[in-house]
XYZ file of N, CA, C and O in Angstrom:
856
model
N 255.191 35.161 225.914
C 254.605 36.850 226.193
C 255.255 36.977 226.104
O 256.281 37.417 224.946
N 254.634 38.967 225.914
C 255.597 39.786 225.309
C 256.123 40.352 225.946
O 256.795 39.594 227.238
N 257.236 41.278 225.144
C 258.474 41.642 225.953
C 257.611 42.892 227.485
O 256.619 43.524 227.449
N 258.651 42.464 228.240
C 257.954 43.085 229.027
C 258.747 44.238 230.148
O 260.575 43.995 230.257
N 258.803 45.504 230.177
C 259.869 46.453 231.288
C 259.517 46.810 232.391
O 258.895 47.919 232.275
N 260.711 47.041 233.579
C 260.209 48.367 234.510
C 261.476 48.872 234.061
O 262.503 48.602 234.038
N 260.544 50.471 234.207
C 261.659 52.111 234.066
C 260.588 52.989 235.015
O 260.109 52.876 234.849
N 262.040 52.703 235.856
C 262.295 53.615 237.091
C 262.330 55.014 236.172
O 263.246 55.097 236.134
N 261.225 56.311 237.278
C 262.138 57.406 237.037
C 262.187 58.109 237.924
O 261.747 58.406 238.975
N 263.448 58.366 238.402
C 263.725 59.356 239.683
C 263.551 60.640 239.298
O 263.308 61.031 238.771
N 262.509 60.945 240.186
C 262.400 62.665 240.299
C 263.088 63.446 241.387
O 263.141 62.903 242.496
N 263.087 64.877 241.397
C 263.821 66.021 242.191
C 261.967 66.211 242.946
O 261.539 67.165 242.163
N 262.053 66.568 244.077
C 260.906 66.636 244.373
C 260.936 68.905 244.711
O 262.398 69.495 244.285
N 259.699 69.631 244.042
C 259.919 71.205 244.291
C 260.473 71.010 245.330
O 260.469 70.780 246.629
N 260.868 71.996 245.108
C 261.853 72.593 246.296
C 262.262 72.653 247.581
O 262.483 72.775 248.387
N 260.252 73.764 246.871
C 259.737 73.939 248.757
C 259.214 72.740 249.647
O 259.336 72.396 251.314
N 258.625 71.934 248.885
C 258.007 70.395 249.094
C 259.384 69.870 249.849
O 258.985 69.445 250.840
N 260.243 69.687 249.033
C 261.631 69.262 249.849
C 261.693 69.852 251.792
O 262.668 68.844 251.957
N 262.477 70.576 251.480
C 262.586 71.960 252.688
C 261.856 71.381 253.782
O 262.216 71.150 254.458
N 260.595 71.552 253.743
C 259.545 70.554 254.228
C 259.388 69.488 254.768
O 259.413 69.303 256.131
N 259.882 68.550 253.904
C 260.068 67.111 253.952
C 261.205 67.142 254.907
O 261.005 65.946 255.731
N 262.472 67.657 254.870
C 263.546 67.626 255.246
C 263.684 67.673 256.618
O 263.785 67.233 257.501
N 262.851 68.856 256.718
C 262.108 69.367 257.538
C 261.559 68.747 258.529
O 261.608 67.726 259.896
N 260.425 67.708 258.961
C 259.315 66.726 258.820
C 260.470 65.263 259.413
O 260.277 64.911 260.509
N 261.261 65.224 258.690
C 261.922 63.735 258.454
C 263.029 64.194 259.643
O 263.626 63.262 260.712
N 263.950 65.624 259.526
C 264.357 65.467 261.103
C 263.912 65.713 262.540
O 264.695 65.159 263.492
N 262.856 66.716 262.539
C 262.799 66.449 263.677
C 261.808 65.443 264.450
O 262.115 64.367 265.596
N 261.435 64.727 263.051
C 260.926 63.224 263.675
C 262.171 61.662 264.100
O 261.147 60.843 265.345
N 262.782 62.781 262.754
C 264.124 60.941 263.396
C 265.406 61.435 264.744
O 265.070 60.308 265.048
N 265.322 62.213 265.432
C 265.869 62.792 266.268
C 264.354 62.757 267.916
O 265.396 61.400 268.203
N 263.460 62.399 267.572
C 262.903 61.750 268.625
C 263.056 60.609 268.134
O 262.861 60.013 269.612
N 262.672 59.388 267.994
C 262.518 58.445 266.980
C 263.915 57.828 267.490
O 263.495 56.639 269.257
N 264.781 58.577 267.695
C 266.494 58.348 268.158
C 266.765 58.521 269.561
O 267.888 57.274 270.379
N 266.143 59.952 270.033
C 266.330 59.615 271.481
C 265.062 59.654 272.874
O 265.747 59.929 274.177
N 264.136 59.378 272.572
C 263.049 58.832 273.201
C 262.899 57.840 272.386
O 261.232 57.950 272.638
N 263.496 56.890 273.457
C 262.529 55.272 273.049
C 261.820 54.697 273.417
O 261.260 53.762 272.948
N 261.180 55.606 274.358
C 259.724 55.244 275.380
C 258.711 55.093 274.222
O 257.439 54.751 274.676
N 257.998 56.373 273.467
C 257.507 56.848 272.153
C 257.902 56.643 270.764
O 256.846 56.401 270.128
N 259.312 55.532 270.707
C 259.550 56.492 269.143
C 258.506 54.795 268.516
O 258.001 55.380 267.426
N 258.362 53.509 269.596
C 257.204 52.701 268.041
C 255.933 53.099 268.482
O 255.533 52.741 267.919
N 255.609 53.587 269.598
C 254.494 54.460 269.280
C 254.141 55.422 267.782
O 252.632 56.136 267.531
N 255.092 56.250 267.322
C 254.675 57.151 266.409
C 255.318 56.813 265.604
O 255.543 57.093 264.587
N 256.246 55.470 265.351
C 256.453 54.767 263.917
C 255.682 54.790 263.349
O 255.786 55.320 261.895
N 254.423 54.194 263.022
C 254.078 54.394 261.599
C 252.854 55.719 261.194
O 253.039 55.888 260.124
N 253.562 56.463 262.444
C 252.429 58.081 262.164
C 254.087 58.703 261.526
O 253.118 58.744 260.345
N 254.761 58.421 261.566
C 256.186 59.412 261.129
C 256.838 58.152 259.549
O 256.261 59.122 258.392
N 256.203 56.984 259.715
C 256.481 56.091 258.241
C 255.324 56.459 257.217
O 255.651 56.579 255.890
N 253.888 56.638 257.442
C 252.676 57.410 256.464
C 253.141 58.436 256.664
O 252.840 58.889 255.181
N 253.876 59.415 257.155
C 253.651 60.759 256.642
C 254.702 60.566 255.727
O 254.468 61.661 254.512
N 256.171 60.297 256.198
C 256.878 60.925 255.192
C 256.828 60.036 253.508
O 257.232 60.089 252.611
N 255.786 58.969 253.800
C 254.867 58.273 252.454
C 254.668 58.934 251.772
O 254.239 58.946 250.050
N 253.723 59.829 252.052
C 252.873 60.286 251.425
C 252.689 62.220 251.211
O 252.202 63.303 250.274
N 253.638 62.324 251.802
C 253.847 64.391 252.401
C 254.398 64.656 251.157
O 253.384 66.086 250.478
N 255.329 63.849 250.133
C 255.544 64.684 248.961
C 254.397 64.118 247.701
O 253.955 65.259 247.142
N 253.373 63.431 247.936
C 252.788 63.665 246.790
C 251.446 64.301 247.427
O 250.322 64.368 245.960
N 251.209 64.917 248.658
C 250.044 65.532 249.081
C 251.167 66.195 250.159
O 249.978 65.866 251.640
N 251.132 67.781 249.634
C 252.152 68.666 250.902
C 251.470 69.322 251.196
O 251.452 70.967 251.441
N 250.150 69.006 251.428
C 249.498 69.813 252.336
C 248.060 68.974 252.829
O 247.812 67.751 252.962
N 247.503 69.282 253.902
C 246.477 68.584 254.871
C 246.533 67.674 255.565
O 245.719 66.536 255.489
N 247.598 68.217 256.204
C 248.167 66.644 256.677
C 247.873 66.813 258.162
O 248.427 67.667 258.306
N 247.434 66.261 258.767
C 247.508 65.881 260.998
C 248.593 66.244 261.351
O 249.489 65.815 261.120
N 248.976 66.916 262.286
C 250.008 67.179 263.827
C 250.420 65.534 264.483
O 249.295 64.851 263.571
N 251.563 65.579 264.219
C 251.668 64.037 265.037
C 251.824 63.992 266.621
O 252.583 64.987 266.674
N 251.344 64.107 267.232
C 251.346 64.788 268.922
C 252.280 63.406 269.629
O 251.943 61.653 268.851
N 252.986 63.765 270.722
C 253.559 62.655 271.616
C 251.911 61.873 272.006
O 251.181 62.899 272.537
N 252.285 60.035 272.203
C 251.301 60.075 272.811
C 250.697 60.404 274.164
O 251.358 60.650 275.282
N 249.210 60.211 274.094
C 248.394 60.905 274.874
C 248.734 62.167 275.365
O 249.203 62.710 277.023
N 248.193 62.346 274.293
C 248.959 64.286 274.936
C 248.375 65.020 273.884
O 248.507 64.779 272.401
N 248.545 66.344 273.921
C 248.000 67.366 272.713
C 248.748 68.207 272.447
O 249.074 69.327 271.934
N 250.157 67.708 273.230
C 251.453 68.394 272.478
C 251.508 68.050 271.131
O 252.084 66.540 270.827
N 251.842 69.083 270.110
C 252.524 68.528 269.055
C 254.158 67.963 268.552
O 254.817 68.665 268.958
N 254.427 66.485 267.931
C 255.795 66.975 268.303
C 256.316 67.856 266.556
O 257.130 68.135 266.597
N 255.371 67.470 265.832
C 255.666 68.294 264.663
C 254.601 69.081 263.853
O 253.513 67.838 264.121
N 253.929 69.808 263.207
C 253.128 69.869 262.476
C 253.412 70.053 260.844
O 253.982 71.186 260.627
N 253.019 69.562 259.655
C 253.316 69.583 258.725
C 252.193 71.047 258.059
O 251.881 71.253 258.215
N 253.608 71.840 257.211
C 252.831 72.869 256.542
C 252.269 72.397 254.989
O 252.629 71.078 254.939
N 250.973 73.461 254.806
C 250.711 73.368 254.423
C 251.892 74.055 253.061
O 251.664 75.269 252.494
N 252.486 73.204 251.610
C 253.156 73.915 251.066
C 252.197 73.956 249.764
O 253.207 74.823 248.090
N 251.537 73.259 249.333
C 250.827 73.549 248.049
C 248.814 72.905 248.309
O 248.574 73.294 249.476
N 248.390 72.515 246.786
C 247.165 72.179 247.679
C 246.738 71.515 246.025
O 247.756 70.787 245.390
N 245.700 71.336 246.231
C 244.553 70.074 245.028
C 245.314 70.414 243.962
O 245.804 69.749 242.953
N 245.433 72.238 243.746
C 245.386 72.456 241.927
C 246.452 72.202 241.665
O 246.665 72.300 240.184
N 247.984 72.517 242.242
C 249.533 72.652 241.697
C 249.151 71.496 242.367
O 249.267 70.118 241.970
N 250.172 71.171 240.635
C 251.112 70.093 240.339
C 251.827 70.023 240.424
O 252.726 71.039 239.636
N 252.846 68.679 240.560
C 254.190 68.909 240.694
C 254.416 67.711 239.888
O 254.103 67.532 239.323
N 255.832 67.279 240.391
C 256.911 66.702 239.062
C 256.090 65.176 238.943
O 256.102 64.448 237.807
N 255.336 63.874 239.583
C 255.319 63.263 239.379
C 253.865 63.237 238.335
O 253.425 62.706 237.847
N 252.418 64.193 238.536
C 251.766 64.963 237.795
C 252.560 65.645 236.076
O 251.597 64.657 235.390
N 254.166 65.716 236.407
C 253.727 66.745 234.641
C 254.325 65.289 234.220
O 253.787 64.648 232.584
N 255.197 63.897 234.362
C 255.313 62.596 234.243
C 253.806 61.897 233.591
O 253.810 61.519 232.813
N 252.879 62.067 234.281
C 252.402 60.963 233.742
C 251.083 61.582 232.600
O 251.289 60.685 231.554
N 251.344 62.968 232.891
C 250.718 63.371 231.208
C 251.756 63.493 230.855
O 250.360 62.892 229.545
N 252.691 63.662 230.441
C 253.844 63.711 229.687
C 253.431 61.905 229.379
O 253.311 61.292 227.208
N 254.110 60.760 230.410
C 253.036 59.193 229.859
C 252.391 58.767 228.648
O 251.796 58.090 227.865
N 251.008 58.982 229.082
C 249.666 58.971 229.218
C 249.796 60.289 227.756
O 248.895 59.194 226.601
N 249.977 61.027 227.657
C 249.944 61.750 226.173
C 250.747 60.828 224.907
O 249.818 60.728 223.947
N 251.666 60.059 225.550
C 252.326 59.405 224.013
C 251.910 58.308 223.919
O 251.187 57.917 222.921
N 250.690 57.601 224.673
C 250.424 56.023 224.760
C 249.233 56.122 223.665
O 248.801 55.447 223.523
N 248.457 57.037 224.431
C 247.020 57.124 223.822
C 247.262 57.754 222.349
O 246.536 57.196 221.854
N 248.165 58.381 221.567
C 248.239 58.665 220.737
C 249.002 57.852 219.815
O 248.871 57.277 218.580
N 249.221 56.411 220.656
C 249.725 55.993 220.232
C 248.536 54.356 220.243
O 249.060 53.108 220.196
N 247.715 54.823 220.538
C 246.391 53.902 220.562
C 246.369 52.699 221.432
O 245.663 51.854 221.780
N 246.748 53.422 222.543
C 247.048 52.442 223.488
C 246.254 52.887 225.459
O 245.741 53.696 225.108
N 245.347 51.863 225.804
C 245.437 52.874 227.435
C 245.960 52.931 228.255
O 247.093 51.531 228.498
N 245.968 53.125 229.273
C 246.801 53.444 230.740
C 246.373 52.580 232.302
O 245.533 52.904 232.605
N 247.368 52.180 233.019
C 247.107 51.740 234.266
C 247.352 52.556 234.911
O 248.863 52.195 234.925
N 247.549 53.398 236.209
C 247.512 54.434 237.119
C 247.694 53.493 238.561
O 246.355 53.344 238.859
N 248.646 53.118 239.042
C 248.299 52.734 240.769
C 248.629 53.415 241.168
O 249.716 54.570 241.598
N 247.375 53.693 241.940
C 248.525 54.761 243.779
C 248.202 53.651 244.756
O 247.046 53.764 244.796
N 248.720 53.845 245.660
C 249.216 53.162 246.923
C 248.188 53.543 247.498
O 247.409 53.185 248.740
N 248.640 54.481 248.303
C 247.977 55.773 249.249
C 246.523 56.139 249.723
O 246.392 57.715 248.968
N 245.700 55.257 249.025
C 244.298 56.255 248.994
C 243.647 56.838 250.369
O 242.286 57.523 249.702
N 244.534 57.479 251.044
C 244.028 58.388 252.501
C 244.084 59.922 251.365
O 243.571 60.852 253.207
N 244.919 60.238 250.708
C 245.705 61.186 250.071
C 244.639 61.111 249.089
O 243.944 60.478 248.585
N 244.922 62.387 248.375
C 243.223 62.634 247.019
C 244.078 62.078 245.915
O 243.628 63.312 244.987
N 245.037 61.660 245.586
C 245.960 61.826 245.005
C 244.726 60.847 243.492
O 244.859 61.308 242.442
N 243.877 59.984 243.937
C 243.159 59.611 243.104
C 242.210 60.827 241.931
O 241.747 60.809 240.918
N 241.197 61.464 243.137
C 240.465 62.479 242.245
C 241.367 63.685 242.114
O 241.137 64.077 240.686
N 242.690 63.512 242.544
C 243.605 64.296 241.245
C 243.765 64.042 240.621
O 243.629 65.294 239.314
N 244.062 63.003 240.491
C 244.602 62.251 239.086
C 243.393 62.354 238.127
O 243.296 62.413 236.991
N 241.840 61.627 237.892
C 240.726 61.944 237.720
C 240.420 63.216 236.545
O 240.609 63.110 235.516
N 240.406 64.207 238.041
C 239.934 64.844 237.508
C 241.067 66.019 236.269
O 240.274 66.420 235.104
N 242.494 65.179 236.770
C 243.095 66.001 236.143
C 243.427 65.659 234.371
O 243.642 66.156 233.010
N 243.392 64.551 234.154
C 242.867 63.911 233.058
C 242.414 63.527 232.303
O 242.325 64.207 231.691
N 240.761 63.848 233.382
C 239.531 64.027 232.553
C 239.882 65.693 232.349
O 239.411 66.007 230.687
N 239.615 66.522 231.971
C 239.995 67.979 231.990
C 240.714 68.291 230.628
O 240.625 69.293 229.647
N 241.681 67.223 230.261
C 242.412 67.330 229.084
C 242.244 66.609 227.622
O 243.012 65.849 226.908
N 241.001 65.622 228.567
C 240.367 65.450 227.462
C 239.760 63.080 227.359
O 239.228 62.672 225.855
N 241.010 62.729 228.077
C 240.852 61.395 227.930
C 239.813 61.021 229.455
O 239.493 61.447 229.875
N 239.170 59.413 228.230
C 238.238 58.751 229.453
C 238.955 58.301 230.118
O 239.401 57.195 230.111
N 238.889 58.860 231.791
C 239.125 57.912 232.361
C 238.423 57.491 233.775
O 236.578 57.568 233.548
N 238.683 56.604 234.173
C 237.651 54.932 235.047
C 238.569 55.546 236.120
O 239.986 55.060 236.488
N 238.142 54.793 237.671
C 238.268 54.840 239.031
C 237.763 53.528 239.175
O 236.465 53.615 239.417
N 238.644 52.306 239.774
C 238.041 51.187 240.029
C 238.585 51.333 241.810
O 239.744 51.058 242.132
N 236.956 51.559 242.512
C 237.370 51.718 243.867
C 237.140 50.496 244.595
O 236.600 49.098 244.620
N 236.877 50.618 246.207
C 237.028 49.030 247.004
C 235.413 48.544 247.278
O 234.991 47.098 247.570
N 234.934 49.966 246.634
C 233.145 48.761 246.986
C 232.836 48.430 246.214
O 232.286 47.881 245.808
N 234.110 47.807 244.419
C 233.795 46.752 244.219
C 233.354 46.110 244.528
O 234.690 45.209 244.370
N 232.427 44.834 244.071
C 233.157 43.122 245.120
C 234.178 42.915 244.153
O 234.006 43.076 242.749
N 235.178 41.815 244.523
C 236.081 41.515 244.086
C 236.035 40.335 242.878
O 236.506 40.395 241.718
N 234.878 39.611 243.231
C 234.297 38.959 242.079
C 233.316 39.928 241.165
O 233.361 39.320 239.737
N 233.571 41.001 240.759
C 232.717 42.015 239.757
C 233.087 42.455 238.832
O 233.435 43.576 238.351
N 234.795 42.572 240.587
C 235.717 43.644 239.184
C 236.543 43.475 238.129
O 236.664 44.196 236.987
N 236.013 42.969 238.039
C 237.150 41.499 236.004
C 235.996 42.698 235.319
O 236.484 43.138 233.814
N 234.247 42.165 235.445
C 233.378 42.402 234.841
C 233.322 43.848 234.592
O 233.502 44.374 233.444
N 233.802 44.651 235.866
C 233.438 46.421 235.878
C 234.732 46.972 234.903
O 234.371 47.463 233.991
N 236.188 46.522 234.483
C 236.155 46.623 233.947
C 236.170 46.776 232.249
O 236.891 47.247 231.949
N 235.961 45.400 232.244
C 235.579 44.306 230.446
C 234.410 46.103 229.907
O 234.404 46.365 229.420
N 233.493 46.634 230.931
C 232.509 47.039 230.379
C 233.060 48.690 230.503
O 233.086 49.349 229.673
N 233.798 49.228 231.558
C 234.860 50.456 231.232
C 235.543 50.780 229.326
O 235.049 51.303 229.399
N 235.920 49.125 229.116
C 237.290 49.174 228.754
C 235.802 49.243 227.142
O 236.544 50.233 226.501
N 234.594 48.426 227.132
C 234.271 49.082 225.775
C 233.271 50.480 225.965
O 233.001 50.786 224.776
N 233.021 51.249 226.566
C 232.565 52.149 226.669
C 233.722 52.928 226.523
O 233.424 54.462 225.899
N 234.958 52.234 226.536
C 236.096 53.432 225.740
C 237.280 53.876 226.322
O 237.526 55.066 225.390
N 237.050 53.842 227.804
C 237.943 54.725 228.466
C 239.561 54.470 227.754
O 239.957 53.920 227.746
N 240.419 55.481 228.053
C 242.025 55.302 228.097
C 243.066 55.286 229.316
O 243.749 54.622 228.950
N 242.054 55.411 229.402
C 243.123 54.712 231.616
C 242.278 54.423 232.540
O 240.648 55.025 233.067
N 242.549 53.433 233.134
C 242.217 52.931 234.684
C 242.753 53.638 235.933
O 244.126 52.859 235.458
N 242.062 53.951 236.855
C 243.223 54.143 237.719
C 242.784 53.893 239.312
O 241.245 53.261 239.388
N 243.372 53.253 239.786
C 242.860 51.805 240.747
C 244.261 51.633 241.817
O 245.232 52.378 241.977
N 244.158 51.362 243.075
C 244.714 50.885 244.475
C 245.398 49.368 243.955
O 244.826 48.727 243.694
N 246.642 49.103 243.755
C 247.193 47.611 243.278
C 246.705 46.587 243.818
O 246.014 45.599 243.626
N 246.424 46.819 245.227
C 245.612 45.873 245.857
C 244.391 45.412 245.993
O 243.962 43.911 245.883
N 243.185 45.939 244.979
C 242.363 45.543 244.499
C 242.396 44.566 243.205
O 241.513 44.075 242.311
N 243.319 44.562 242.511
C 243.494 43.649 241.191
C 245.054 42.673 241.001
O 245.308 42.014 240.273
N 245.343 42.850 242.556
C 246.970 41.968 242.667
C 246.794 40.408 242.161
O 247.607 39.697 241.544
N 245.793 40.009 242.092
C 245.054 38.686 241.964
C 243.800 38.252 240.939
O 243.361 39.253 241.235
N 243.941 37.715 240.312
C 242.945 36.802 239.696
C 242.309 37.790 238.965
O 241.884 36.847 237.481
N 242.598 38.617 238.248
C 242.352 40.066 237.298
C 243.253 39.740 236.022
O 245.037 40.159 236.317
N 242.628 39.838 234.257
C 243.182 39.820 233.586
C 243.164 41.068 232.733
O 242.329 41.697 232.853
N 243.983 42.132 232.921
C 244.088 43.407 231.756
C 244.866 43.580 231.539
O 245.378 45.024 230.783
N 244.272 42.921 230.224
C 245.595 43.064 228.692
C 244.584 44.359 228.374
O 245.652 44.830 227.753
N 243.660 44.835 228.289
C 243.662 45.741 227.914
C 244.658 47.267 227.605
O 244.976 47.779 226.838
N 245.229 47.115 228.914
C 246.835 48.411 229.330
C 247.350 47.118 229.037
O 248.286 46.681 230.223
N 248.244 48.650 228.291
C 249.967 47.525 228.117
C 250.532 48.578 228.866
O 251.799 48.620 228.870
N 250.526 49.913 229.281
C 251.166 50.700 229.884
C 250.690 50.851 231.680
O 249.666 51.198 231.139
N 251.365 50.426 232.221
C 251.029 50.292 233.569
C 252.484 51.551 234.789
O 253.713 51.836 233.679
N 251.807 52.641 235.570
C 252.791 53.231 235.733
C 251.727 53.156 236.818
O 250.646 53.327 237.831
N 253.338 53.401 237.923
C 253.251 52.772 239.600
C 253.491 54.735 240.495
O 254.748 55.173 239.894
N 252.143 55.502 240.558
C 252.684 56.585 241.100
C 252.834 56.582 242.128
O 254.135 57.841 242.716
N 252.758 55.634 242.788
C 253.427 55.792 244.108
C 253.928 53.962 244.639
O 252.686 52.884 243.973
N 254.161 53.863 245.388
C 254.146 52.161 246.214
C 254.577 52.034 246.861
O 255.232 52.416 247.921
N 253.899 50.918 247.481
C 253.351 50.503 249.180
C 254.816 49.387 249.541
O 255.343 49.427 248.965
N 254.079 49.147 250.890
C 255.187 47.680 251.016
C 256.027 46.765 250.618
O 256.761 45.794 250.782
N 254.322 46.394 250.562
C 254.142 44.736 250.027
C 255.281 44.656 248.756
O 253.956 45.163 247.741
N 255.940 44.398 248.439
C 256.739 43.613 247.888
C 255.223 42.797 246.775
O 255.660 42.620 245.631
N 255.686 42.316 247.765
C 254.490 40.544 246.849
C 253.407 41.666 245.922
O 252.740 41.119 244.888
N 252.805 42.407 246.353
C 251.476 43.825 246.076
C 251.866 44.252 244.093
O 251.025 43.635 243.059
N 252.993 44.769 244.876
C 253.813 45.608 243.182
C 254.402 44.270 242.833
O 253.572 44.106 240.945
N 254.596 42.926 242.420
C 254.651 42.132 241.935
C 253.113 41.742 241.091
O 253.637 41.529 239.641
N 252.868 41.043 242.306
C 251.418 40.799 241.043
C 250.816 41.997 240.750
O 250.158 41.187 239.357
N 250.791 42.818 240.601
C 249.839 43.963 239.779
C 250.552 44.487 238.693
O 249.976 44.638 238.330
N 252.072 44.176 238.421
C 252.909 44.779 237.627
C 252.688 43.817 236.486
O 253.168 44.070 235.504
N 252.132 42.125 236.907
C 251.875 41.980 235.581
C 250.875 41.441 235.198
O 249.942 40.374 234.483
N 249.715 41.826 235.067
C 247.822 41.808 234.987
C 248.171 42.339 233.878
O 247.417 41.496 233.248
N 248.780 42.460 233.101
C 248.836 42.471 231.493
C 249.606 42.333 230.914
O 249.756 41.360 229.870
N 250.767 41.593 232.167
C 251.899 40.483 230.722
C 251.187 39.144 231.164
O 251.577 38.641 232.079
N 250.635 38.845 230.217
C 249.833 37.115 229.870
C 250.050 36.809 229.433
O 250.340 36.811 228.074
N 250.130 34.730 229.426
C 250.189 34.396 227.912
C 249.426 34.185 226.999
O 249.698 34.755 225.649
N 248.065 35.252 227.205
C 246.897 35.438 226.105
C 246.664 36.784 225.504
O 246.268 37.976 224.947
N 247.849 37.646 226.044
C 248.684 39.087 226.112
C 249.024 38.809 224.069
O 250.286 38.647 224.236
N 248.148 40.115 223.786
C 248.735 40.162 222.356
C 249.302 40.990 221.811
O 249.961 41.597 220.523
N 249.242 42.400 222.762
C 250.435 43.221 222.138
C 251.648 42.486 222.372
O 252.217 41.351 223.411
N 252.712 43.399 221.618
C 253.847 42.799 221.762
C 254.486 43.132 222.929
O 256.194 42.831 223.123
N 254.335 44.354 223.331
C 255.559 45.107 225.028
C 254.512 45.250 225.715
O 253.573 45.835 225.677
N 255.017 45.388 226.680
C 254.218 46.110 228.367
C 255.339 46.573 229.186
O 256.662 46.800 229.075
N 255.221 48.277 229.346
C 255.825 48.653 230.178
C 255.644 49.443 230.976
O 254.187 49.749 231.714
N 256.100 49.464 232.269
C 255.821 49.600 233.775
C 256.255 50.491 234.349
O 257.760 50.299 234.370
N 256.190 51.847 234.419
C 256.855 52.995 234.353
C 256.398 53.141 236.293
O 255.356 52.618 236.545
N 257.950 53.428 237.250
C 257.634 53.123 238.544
C 258.597 54.802 238.444
O 259.718 54.733 238.368
N 257.511 55.866 239.279
C 258.064 56.612 239.941
C 258.218 57.095 241.165
O 257.479 56.512 242.565
N 259.088 57.626 241.734
C 259.576 57.831 243.220
C 260.243 59.157 243.075
O 261.762 59.611 242.174
N 260.997 59.961 244.240
C 261.055 60.779 244.507
C 263.050 60.320 244.915
O 262.683 59.619 245.571
N 264.016 60.627 244.609
C 265.268 60.965 244.902
C 265.146 60.782 246.882
O 265.208 61.656 247.414
């Protein structure tokens, strides 16, 4: 097997985003701690909002009290689709270095209900890279063939959700992997992180970058 390294990259949120994130967390934690009757009913919304807000600090729905039109908290729009944040800049830096070195890059995004995949595809395409996005509408038994076709067409970057490739696929053409964000399932993470670290991999080294906000 080739060399393999996982490289965590700790980032600081934009100050305005962090301020709103902290406010959302404070309000929701207070309700979950002090209003036990509704805590379980809003827990998934709490986790979902705080997991995705740093990557898309705009266009989030309010979280309401159960069976009520009263909002517990209304997330503020701090940014927009066009504005780049810390993770975007790191992705650009890694992609530039790796593509110049003749490598292809695989970018994983877990939260498909936000616009990260579209944002990254637009950003990287505008920088001149050839990008493809593997989505859920490609049947599982067609995905490896679909990827092989895109590689033959000359793509530099593949963007996808790790659950779509966690088992059964060899993705050897992609020797650099970037986790733009990570979900809760460690099995999915472990399986998807090794799609290129295979016995038949001819490259000398596989690097897996894991981006996260402190």
